[in-house]
XYZ file of C-alpha atoms in Angstrom:
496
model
C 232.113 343.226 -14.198
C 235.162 345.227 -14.743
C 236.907 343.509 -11.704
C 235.941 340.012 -13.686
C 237.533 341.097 -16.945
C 240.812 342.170 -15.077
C 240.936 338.743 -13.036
C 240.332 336.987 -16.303
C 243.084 338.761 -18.331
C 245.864 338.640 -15.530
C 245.125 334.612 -15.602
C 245.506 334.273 -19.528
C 248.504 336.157 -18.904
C 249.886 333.788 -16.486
C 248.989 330.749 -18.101
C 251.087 332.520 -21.334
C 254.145 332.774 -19.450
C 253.836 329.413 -18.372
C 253.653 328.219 -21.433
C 256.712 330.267 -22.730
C 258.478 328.813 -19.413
C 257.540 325.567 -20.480
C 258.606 325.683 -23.627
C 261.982 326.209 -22.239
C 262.402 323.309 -19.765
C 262.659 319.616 -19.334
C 260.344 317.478 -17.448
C 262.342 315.760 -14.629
C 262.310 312.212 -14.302
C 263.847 309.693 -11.302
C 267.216 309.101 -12.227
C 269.848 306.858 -11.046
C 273.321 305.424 -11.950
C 276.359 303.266 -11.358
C 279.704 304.036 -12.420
C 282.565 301.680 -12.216
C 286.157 303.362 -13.738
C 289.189 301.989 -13.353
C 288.894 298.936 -15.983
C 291.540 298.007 -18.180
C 293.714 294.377 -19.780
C 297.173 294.662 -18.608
C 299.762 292.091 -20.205
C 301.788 290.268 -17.629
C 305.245 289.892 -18.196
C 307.855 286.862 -19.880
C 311.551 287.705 -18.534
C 314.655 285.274 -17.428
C 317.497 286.001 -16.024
C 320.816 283.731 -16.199
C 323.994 283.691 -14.224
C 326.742 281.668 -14.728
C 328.983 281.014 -11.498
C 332.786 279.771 -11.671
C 334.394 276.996 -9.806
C 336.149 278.363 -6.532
C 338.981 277.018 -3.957
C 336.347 277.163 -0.949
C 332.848 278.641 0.033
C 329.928 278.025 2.461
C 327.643 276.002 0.184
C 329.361 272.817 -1.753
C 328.749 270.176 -4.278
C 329.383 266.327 -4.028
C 328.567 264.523 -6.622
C 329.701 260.806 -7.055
C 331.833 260.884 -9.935
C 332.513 264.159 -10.006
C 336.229 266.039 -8.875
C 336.956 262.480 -7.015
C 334.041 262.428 -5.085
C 335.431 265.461 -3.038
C 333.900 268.423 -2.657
C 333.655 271.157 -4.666
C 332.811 275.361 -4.913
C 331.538 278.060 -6.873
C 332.189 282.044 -6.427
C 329.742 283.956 -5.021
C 329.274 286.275 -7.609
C 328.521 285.023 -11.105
C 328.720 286.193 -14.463
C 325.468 287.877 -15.557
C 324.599 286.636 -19.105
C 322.112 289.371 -20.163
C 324.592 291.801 -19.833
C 328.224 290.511 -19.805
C 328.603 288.762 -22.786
C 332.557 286.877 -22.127
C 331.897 283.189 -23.019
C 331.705 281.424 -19.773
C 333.887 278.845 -20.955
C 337.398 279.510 -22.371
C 339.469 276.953 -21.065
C 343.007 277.003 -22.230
C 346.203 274.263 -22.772
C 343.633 271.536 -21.622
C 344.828 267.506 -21.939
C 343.055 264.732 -21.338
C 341.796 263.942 -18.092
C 341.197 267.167 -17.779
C 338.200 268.554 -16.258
C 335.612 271.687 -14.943
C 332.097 272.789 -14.014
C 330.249 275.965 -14.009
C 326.893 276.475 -12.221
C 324.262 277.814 -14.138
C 321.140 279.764 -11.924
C 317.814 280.587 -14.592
C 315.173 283.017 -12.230
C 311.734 283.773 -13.798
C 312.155 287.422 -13.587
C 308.928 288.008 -14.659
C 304.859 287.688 -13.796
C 304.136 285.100 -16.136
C 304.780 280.954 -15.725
C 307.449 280.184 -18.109
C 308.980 277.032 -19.532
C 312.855 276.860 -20.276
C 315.102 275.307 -22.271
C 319.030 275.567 -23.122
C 320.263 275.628 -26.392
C 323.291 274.978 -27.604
C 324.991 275.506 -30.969
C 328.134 273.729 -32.168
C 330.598 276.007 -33.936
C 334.257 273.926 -33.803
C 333.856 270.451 -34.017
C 337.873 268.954 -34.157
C 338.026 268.352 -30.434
C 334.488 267.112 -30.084
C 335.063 263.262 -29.944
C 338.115 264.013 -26.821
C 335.258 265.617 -24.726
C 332.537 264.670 -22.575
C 329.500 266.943 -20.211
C 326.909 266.502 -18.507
C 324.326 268.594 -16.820
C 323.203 267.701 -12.902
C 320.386 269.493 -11.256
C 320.345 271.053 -7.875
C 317.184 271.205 -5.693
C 315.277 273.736 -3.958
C 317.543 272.992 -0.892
C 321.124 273.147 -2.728
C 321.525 269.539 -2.543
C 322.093 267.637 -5.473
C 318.580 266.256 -7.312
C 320.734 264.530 -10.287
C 322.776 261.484 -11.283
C 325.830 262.583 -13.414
C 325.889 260.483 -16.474
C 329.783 261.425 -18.613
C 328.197 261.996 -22.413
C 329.914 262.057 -24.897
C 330.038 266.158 -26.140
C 328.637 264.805 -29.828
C 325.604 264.152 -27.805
C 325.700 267.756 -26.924
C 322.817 269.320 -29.103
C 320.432 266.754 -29.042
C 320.866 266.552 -25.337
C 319.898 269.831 -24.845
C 316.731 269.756 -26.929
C 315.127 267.133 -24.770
C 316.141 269.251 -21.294
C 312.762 271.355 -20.499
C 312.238 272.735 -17.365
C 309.020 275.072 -16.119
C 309.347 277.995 -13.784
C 306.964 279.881 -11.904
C 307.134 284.012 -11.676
C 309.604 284.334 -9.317
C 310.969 280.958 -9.539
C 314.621 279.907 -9.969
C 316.586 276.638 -11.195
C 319.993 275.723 -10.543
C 321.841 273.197 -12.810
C 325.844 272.415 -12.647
C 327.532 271.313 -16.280
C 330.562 268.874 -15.787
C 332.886 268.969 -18.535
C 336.479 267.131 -19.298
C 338.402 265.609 -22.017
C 338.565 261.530 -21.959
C 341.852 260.208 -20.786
C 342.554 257.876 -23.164
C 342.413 261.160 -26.202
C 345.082 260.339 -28.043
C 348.077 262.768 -29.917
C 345.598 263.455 -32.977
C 343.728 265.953 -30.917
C 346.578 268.238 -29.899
C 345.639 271.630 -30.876
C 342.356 270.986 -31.952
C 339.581 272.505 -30.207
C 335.998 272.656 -30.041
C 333.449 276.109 -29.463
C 329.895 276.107 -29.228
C 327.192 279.294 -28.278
C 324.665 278.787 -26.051
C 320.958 280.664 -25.568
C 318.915 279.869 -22.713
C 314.954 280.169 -24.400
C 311.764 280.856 -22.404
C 308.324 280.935 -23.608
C 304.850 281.011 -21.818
C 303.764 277.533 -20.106
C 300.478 276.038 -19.213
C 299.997 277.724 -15.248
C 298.142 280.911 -15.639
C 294.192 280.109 -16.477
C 291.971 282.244 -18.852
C 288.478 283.795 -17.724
C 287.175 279.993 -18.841
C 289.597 278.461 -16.058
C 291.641 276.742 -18.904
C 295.501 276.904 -18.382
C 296.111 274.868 -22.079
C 295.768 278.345 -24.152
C 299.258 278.349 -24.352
C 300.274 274.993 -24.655
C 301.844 275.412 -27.777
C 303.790 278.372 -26.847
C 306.796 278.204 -29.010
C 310.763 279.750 -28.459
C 312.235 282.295 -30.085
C 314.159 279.734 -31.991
C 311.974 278.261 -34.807
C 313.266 274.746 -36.502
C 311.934 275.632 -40.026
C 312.105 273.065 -43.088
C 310.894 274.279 -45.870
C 310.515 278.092 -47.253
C 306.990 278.604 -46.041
C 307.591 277.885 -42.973
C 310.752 279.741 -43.151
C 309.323 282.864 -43.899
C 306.361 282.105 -41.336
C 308.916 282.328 -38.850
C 310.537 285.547 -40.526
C 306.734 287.637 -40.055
C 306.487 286.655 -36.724
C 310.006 288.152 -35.346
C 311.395 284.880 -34.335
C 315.057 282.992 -34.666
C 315.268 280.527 -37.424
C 316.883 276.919 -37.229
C 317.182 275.277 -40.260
C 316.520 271.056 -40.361
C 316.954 270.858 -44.164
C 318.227 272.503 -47.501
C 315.729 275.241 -47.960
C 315.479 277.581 -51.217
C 313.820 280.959 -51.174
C 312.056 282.316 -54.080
C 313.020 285.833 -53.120
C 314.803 288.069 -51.041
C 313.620 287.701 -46.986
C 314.175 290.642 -44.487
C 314.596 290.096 -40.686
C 312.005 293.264 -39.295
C 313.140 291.885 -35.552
C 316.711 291.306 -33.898
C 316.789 287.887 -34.526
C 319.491 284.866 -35.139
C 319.517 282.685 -37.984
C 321.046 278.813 -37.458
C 321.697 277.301 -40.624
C 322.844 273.872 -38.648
C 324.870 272.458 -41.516
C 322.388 272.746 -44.443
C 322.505 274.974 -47.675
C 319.888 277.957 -47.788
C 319.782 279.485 -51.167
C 317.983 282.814 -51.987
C 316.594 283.188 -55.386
C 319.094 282.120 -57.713
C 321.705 282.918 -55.604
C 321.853 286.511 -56.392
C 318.964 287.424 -53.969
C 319.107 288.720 -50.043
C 318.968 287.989 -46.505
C 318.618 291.361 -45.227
C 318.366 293.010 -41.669
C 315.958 295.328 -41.456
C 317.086 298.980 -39.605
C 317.742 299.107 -36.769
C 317.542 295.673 -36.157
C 320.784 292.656 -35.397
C 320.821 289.431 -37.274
C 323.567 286.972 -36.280
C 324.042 284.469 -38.209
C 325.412 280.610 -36.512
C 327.205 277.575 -37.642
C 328.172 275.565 -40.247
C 326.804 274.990 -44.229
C 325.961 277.232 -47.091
C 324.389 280.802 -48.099
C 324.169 280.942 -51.900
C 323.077 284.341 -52.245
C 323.999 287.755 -49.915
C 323.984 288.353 -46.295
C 322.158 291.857 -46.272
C 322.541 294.329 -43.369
C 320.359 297.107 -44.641
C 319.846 301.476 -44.466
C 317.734 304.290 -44.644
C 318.644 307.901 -44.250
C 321.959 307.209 -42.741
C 320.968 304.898 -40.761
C 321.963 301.529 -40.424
C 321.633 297.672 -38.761
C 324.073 295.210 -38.094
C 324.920 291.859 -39.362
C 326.854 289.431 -36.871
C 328.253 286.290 -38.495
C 329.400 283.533 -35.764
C 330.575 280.961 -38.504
C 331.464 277.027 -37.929
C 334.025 275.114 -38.793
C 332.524 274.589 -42.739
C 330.564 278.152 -43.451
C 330.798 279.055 -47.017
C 328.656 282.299 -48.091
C 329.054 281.876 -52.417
C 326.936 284.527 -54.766
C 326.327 285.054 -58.080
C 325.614 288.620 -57.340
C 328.703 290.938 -56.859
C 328.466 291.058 -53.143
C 328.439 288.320 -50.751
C 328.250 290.438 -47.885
C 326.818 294.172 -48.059
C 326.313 296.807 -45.564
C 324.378 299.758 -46.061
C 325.509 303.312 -44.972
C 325.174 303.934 -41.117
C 325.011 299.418 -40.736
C 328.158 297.658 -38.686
C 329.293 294.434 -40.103
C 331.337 291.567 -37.746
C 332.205 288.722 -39.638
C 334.023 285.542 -37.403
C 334.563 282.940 -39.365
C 334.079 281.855 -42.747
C 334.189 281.328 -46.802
C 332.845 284.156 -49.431
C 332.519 284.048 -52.620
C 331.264 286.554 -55.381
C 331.177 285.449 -59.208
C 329.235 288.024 -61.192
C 330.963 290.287 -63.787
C 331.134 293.846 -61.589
C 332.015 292.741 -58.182
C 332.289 295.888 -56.630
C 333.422 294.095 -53.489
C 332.983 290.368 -52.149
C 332.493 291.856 -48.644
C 331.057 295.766 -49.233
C 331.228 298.170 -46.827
C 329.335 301.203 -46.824
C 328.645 301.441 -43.414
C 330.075 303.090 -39.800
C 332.524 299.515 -39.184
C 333.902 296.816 -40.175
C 335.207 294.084 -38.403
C 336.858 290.361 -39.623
C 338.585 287.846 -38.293
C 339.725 284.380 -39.036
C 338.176 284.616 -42.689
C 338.466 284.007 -46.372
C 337.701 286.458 -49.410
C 337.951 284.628 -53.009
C 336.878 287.055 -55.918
C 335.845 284.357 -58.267
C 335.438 286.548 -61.314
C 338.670 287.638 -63.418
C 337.813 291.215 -63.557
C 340.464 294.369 -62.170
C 338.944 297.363 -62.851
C 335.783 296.813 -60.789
C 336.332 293.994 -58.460
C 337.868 294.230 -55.121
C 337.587 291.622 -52.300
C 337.319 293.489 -49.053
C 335.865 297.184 -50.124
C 335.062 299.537 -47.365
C 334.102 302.992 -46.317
C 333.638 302.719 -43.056
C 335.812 304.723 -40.528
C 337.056 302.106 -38.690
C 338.303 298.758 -39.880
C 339.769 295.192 -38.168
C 340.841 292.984 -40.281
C 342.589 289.866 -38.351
C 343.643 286.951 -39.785
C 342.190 287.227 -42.773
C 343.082 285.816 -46.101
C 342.079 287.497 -49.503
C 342.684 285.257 -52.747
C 342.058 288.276 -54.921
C 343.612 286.952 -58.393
C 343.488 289.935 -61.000
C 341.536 292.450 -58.440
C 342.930 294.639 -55.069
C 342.386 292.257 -51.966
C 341.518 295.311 -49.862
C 340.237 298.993 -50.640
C 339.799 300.920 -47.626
C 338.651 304.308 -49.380
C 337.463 306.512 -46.387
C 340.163 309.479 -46.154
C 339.303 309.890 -42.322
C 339.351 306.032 -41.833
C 341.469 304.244 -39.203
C 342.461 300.748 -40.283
C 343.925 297.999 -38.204
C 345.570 294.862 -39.982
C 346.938 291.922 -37.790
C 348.133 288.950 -40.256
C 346.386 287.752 -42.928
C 347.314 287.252 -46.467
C 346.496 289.571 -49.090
C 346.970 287.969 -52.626
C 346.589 289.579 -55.719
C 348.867 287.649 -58.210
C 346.963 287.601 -61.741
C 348.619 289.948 -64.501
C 346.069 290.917 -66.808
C 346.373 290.904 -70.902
C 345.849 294.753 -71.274
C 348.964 295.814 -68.832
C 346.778 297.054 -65.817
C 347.262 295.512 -62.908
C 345.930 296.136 -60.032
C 347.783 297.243 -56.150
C 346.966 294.383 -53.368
C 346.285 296.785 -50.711
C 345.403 299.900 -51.164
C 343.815 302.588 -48.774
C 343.088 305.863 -47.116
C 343.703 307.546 -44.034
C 345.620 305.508 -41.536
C 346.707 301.998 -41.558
C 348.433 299.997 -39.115
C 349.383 296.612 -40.285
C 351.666 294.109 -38.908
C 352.533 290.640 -39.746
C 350.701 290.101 -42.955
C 351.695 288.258 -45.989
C 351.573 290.639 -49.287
C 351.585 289.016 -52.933
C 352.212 292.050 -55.255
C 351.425 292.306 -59.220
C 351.874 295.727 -59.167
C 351.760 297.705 -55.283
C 352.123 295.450 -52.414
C 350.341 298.830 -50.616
C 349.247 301.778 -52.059
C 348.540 304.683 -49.665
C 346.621 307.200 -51.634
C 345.376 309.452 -49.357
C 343.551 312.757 -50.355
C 343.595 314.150 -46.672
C 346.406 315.949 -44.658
C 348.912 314.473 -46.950
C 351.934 315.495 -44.797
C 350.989 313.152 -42.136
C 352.318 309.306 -41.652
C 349.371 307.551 -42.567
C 351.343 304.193 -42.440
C 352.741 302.036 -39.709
C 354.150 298.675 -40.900
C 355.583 296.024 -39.070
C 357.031 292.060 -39.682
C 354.975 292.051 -42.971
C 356.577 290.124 -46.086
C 356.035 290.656 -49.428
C 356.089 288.662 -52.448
C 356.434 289.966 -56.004
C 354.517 287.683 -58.523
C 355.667 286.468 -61.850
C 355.055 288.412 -64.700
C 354.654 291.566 -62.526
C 355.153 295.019 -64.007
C 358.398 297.032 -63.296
C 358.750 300.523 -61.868
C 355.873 299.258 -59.026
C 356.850 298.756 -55.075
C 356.175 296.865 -51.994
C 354.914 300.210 -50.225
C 354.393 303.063 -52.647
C 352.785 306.557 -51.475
C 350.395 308.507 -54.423
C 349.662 311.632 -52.790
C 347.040 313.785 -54.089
């Protein structure tokens, strides 16, 4: 009985401990799995690359086209021009006369994974010789040979031409095309010394090859360039949000001021874009390039903006009629840190305090072949070129400053270049203070410029390293106003 009562309590114990083991564990059940890693969406690619190649005395491969150099023969260099990265316009032909003629050919590759579509686009920015001239583009197949009839346009037909030429490439792909060019024989003496310039972009965007997980290839079939042909403001700014170049079709008016976030170029193809009452902005966000193309009318200010030092840059590639007028008192501004190159153009600034029509705060400055009017009668405040930036250009550049200093460059470490020009300030005000016409720090070099004087023709008034010759003058004339005050100079030095 006593053996019994040991057997039974050694069991309870056992069964305890299981249950305290149990307690502790997991049942196991029959388990499988499948693991697949690995899995990701990667974006293809959308890249061209263009070379342009010139005409040469002899090669391997040539061109005959009927109509075309005589019917004989013709070359190109083996190495080309790359456009992404050399940016000399392929075209600067000069002392031309008619009967005159040329050809460059022009190779697009698909550099990327992605079908792409093509287009060239061409904007006009000199139109005088326009109506002597005459292009056309020819293609060239896959084998070299020529795919093309040439067909002499006439070079007004130039833009519109080019809008209707579409081409689509596969990844990998490449397309050859060969523009003619010449001037008509029978131009006649009124075009001597005219001339005619024009940009040109070559534009890809996505085309209708790849196919989506449905096996449709139409998802991108409205793919749209870069370049956007806008009409109206909403549309406009549409344009703006989504990064993309702007071509204006019509007179548009912004309520407000619109900033470019992306490097983008704006076309304003002969039409008048005002912002806000004309005292609003175009800027250029940090960081970021805006060049602005062609012909017509800004009422308001071109913008290149800055943050902490740091700055953006505002090209301006103007036509043969680009007028920039505002009724604020800049009509070009650049913040601290920004670069400003202006090529071309009219500006205007009317309001009361124009601290400068063109106002530089930024790292450089450059001008060429501009005007500067400071519309409003003011001396104290207004000036029409203002700058701080440490290195200026100013090249054939006119300033029609009336009671107010034509050009202030005020940085004391500055180095400023001057080639012709003139520099106009010829207004005597009622109170007796007039104002200098050029007047600057640290170093100037300026040659062959025309100075009209009411008080100093230049004023060097330099607060740094005053011992040192901060001028260098050459073939400049100078012009003393009527009514100007005595005891002033052509070249006067105020040394602090």
């Amino acid at each position: 009985m006593k053996r019994t009562k040991q057997s039974l309590l050694l069991s309870g114990a056992s069964l305890v401990l299981s249950a305290a083991l149990l307690a502790g564990s997991t049942f196991a059940w029959f388990t499988d799995s499948v693991t697949n890693t690995g899995n990701k969406v990667q974006a293809g690619t959308l890249s061209i690359n263009a070379v342009a190649y010139d005409l040469a005395k002899s090669g391997e491969n040539g061109f005959t086209i009927e109509g075309v150099n005589g019917g004989e023969t013709f070359y190109f260099e083996e190495k080309g021009q790359d456009l992404k990265t050399e940016k000399d316009p392929i075209i600067s032909e000069e002392n031309w006369e008619p009967g005159v003629s040329s050809a460059k050919l022009l190779q697009v590759t698909n550099s990327g994974t992605l079908a792409a579509k093509i287009k060239v686009d061409f904007t006009v920015l000199e139109k005088d010789l326009t109506n002597a001239l005459w292009f056309d583009f020819v293609q060239v197949g896959e084998n070299g040979q020529i795919s093309g009839k040439f067909t002499q346009r006439p070079m007004s037909t130039l833009e519109t031409f080019a809008d209707n030429l579409e081409l689509p490439l596969s990844a990998g792909e490449s397309v050859q095309f060969i523009l003619v060019y010449g001037m008509n024989e029978e131009a006649g003496n009124e075009y001597q010394g005219k001339s005619f310039a024009a940009d040109v972009s070559i534009l890809a965007a996505q085309y209708t090859e790849e196919t989506d997980g449905f096996g449709s290839n139409q998802y991108d079939k409205d793919a749209a360039y870069d370049v956007q042909n806008v009409a109206d403001e909403d549309s406009f700014v549409q344009a703006v949000n989504e990064g993309k170049s702007i071509r204006m079709t019509q007179d548009i008016t912004l309520s407000s001021e619109v900033v470019f976030s992306e490097d983008a170029s704006l076309y304003v193809n002969g039409h008048t874009l005002t912002v806000g009452d004309g005292t609003s902005a175009i800027k250029v966000a940090v960081g970021k390039t805006l060049t602005v193309y062609g012909s017509g009318t800004v009422n308001g200010v071109l913008y290149a903006d800055r943050k902490f030092g740091n700055g953006s840059k505002l090209i301006i590639q103007a036509g043969d009629d680009f007028t920039v007028n505002s009724k604020s008192g800049w009509a070009v501004y650049a913040g601290a840190g920004s670069t400003v190159e202006i090529n071309g153009g009219t500006y205007s600034a009317s309001a009361k305090e124009t601290s400068g029509v063109i106002h530089c705060l930024g790292s450089a400055l450059s001008m060429k072949n501009a005007t500067v009017n400071v519309e409003v009668a003011s001396v104290m405040n207004a000036t029409g070129i203002y700058s701080n930036a440490k290195t200026n250009y100013l090249e054939n550049v006119t300033v029609n400053a009336k009671y107010s200093t034509a050009v202030n460059f005020i940085n004391s470490y500055a180095e400023s270049v001057i080639k012709g020009g003139c520099f106009i300030t010829d207004q005597k005000a009622d109170d007796g203070f007039n104002s200098p016409t050029i007047k600057f720090q640290g170093k100037l070099d300026i040659s062959g410029a025309s100075i009209t004087r009411i008080q100093d023709g230049i004023l060097c008034s330099n607060i740094v390293n005053p011992g040192e010759n901060h001028l260098v003058y050459s073939d400049c004339t100078f012009t003393t106003a009527p009514g100007a005050l005595a005891g002033y100079q052509d070249i006067r030095h105020k040394l602090y």
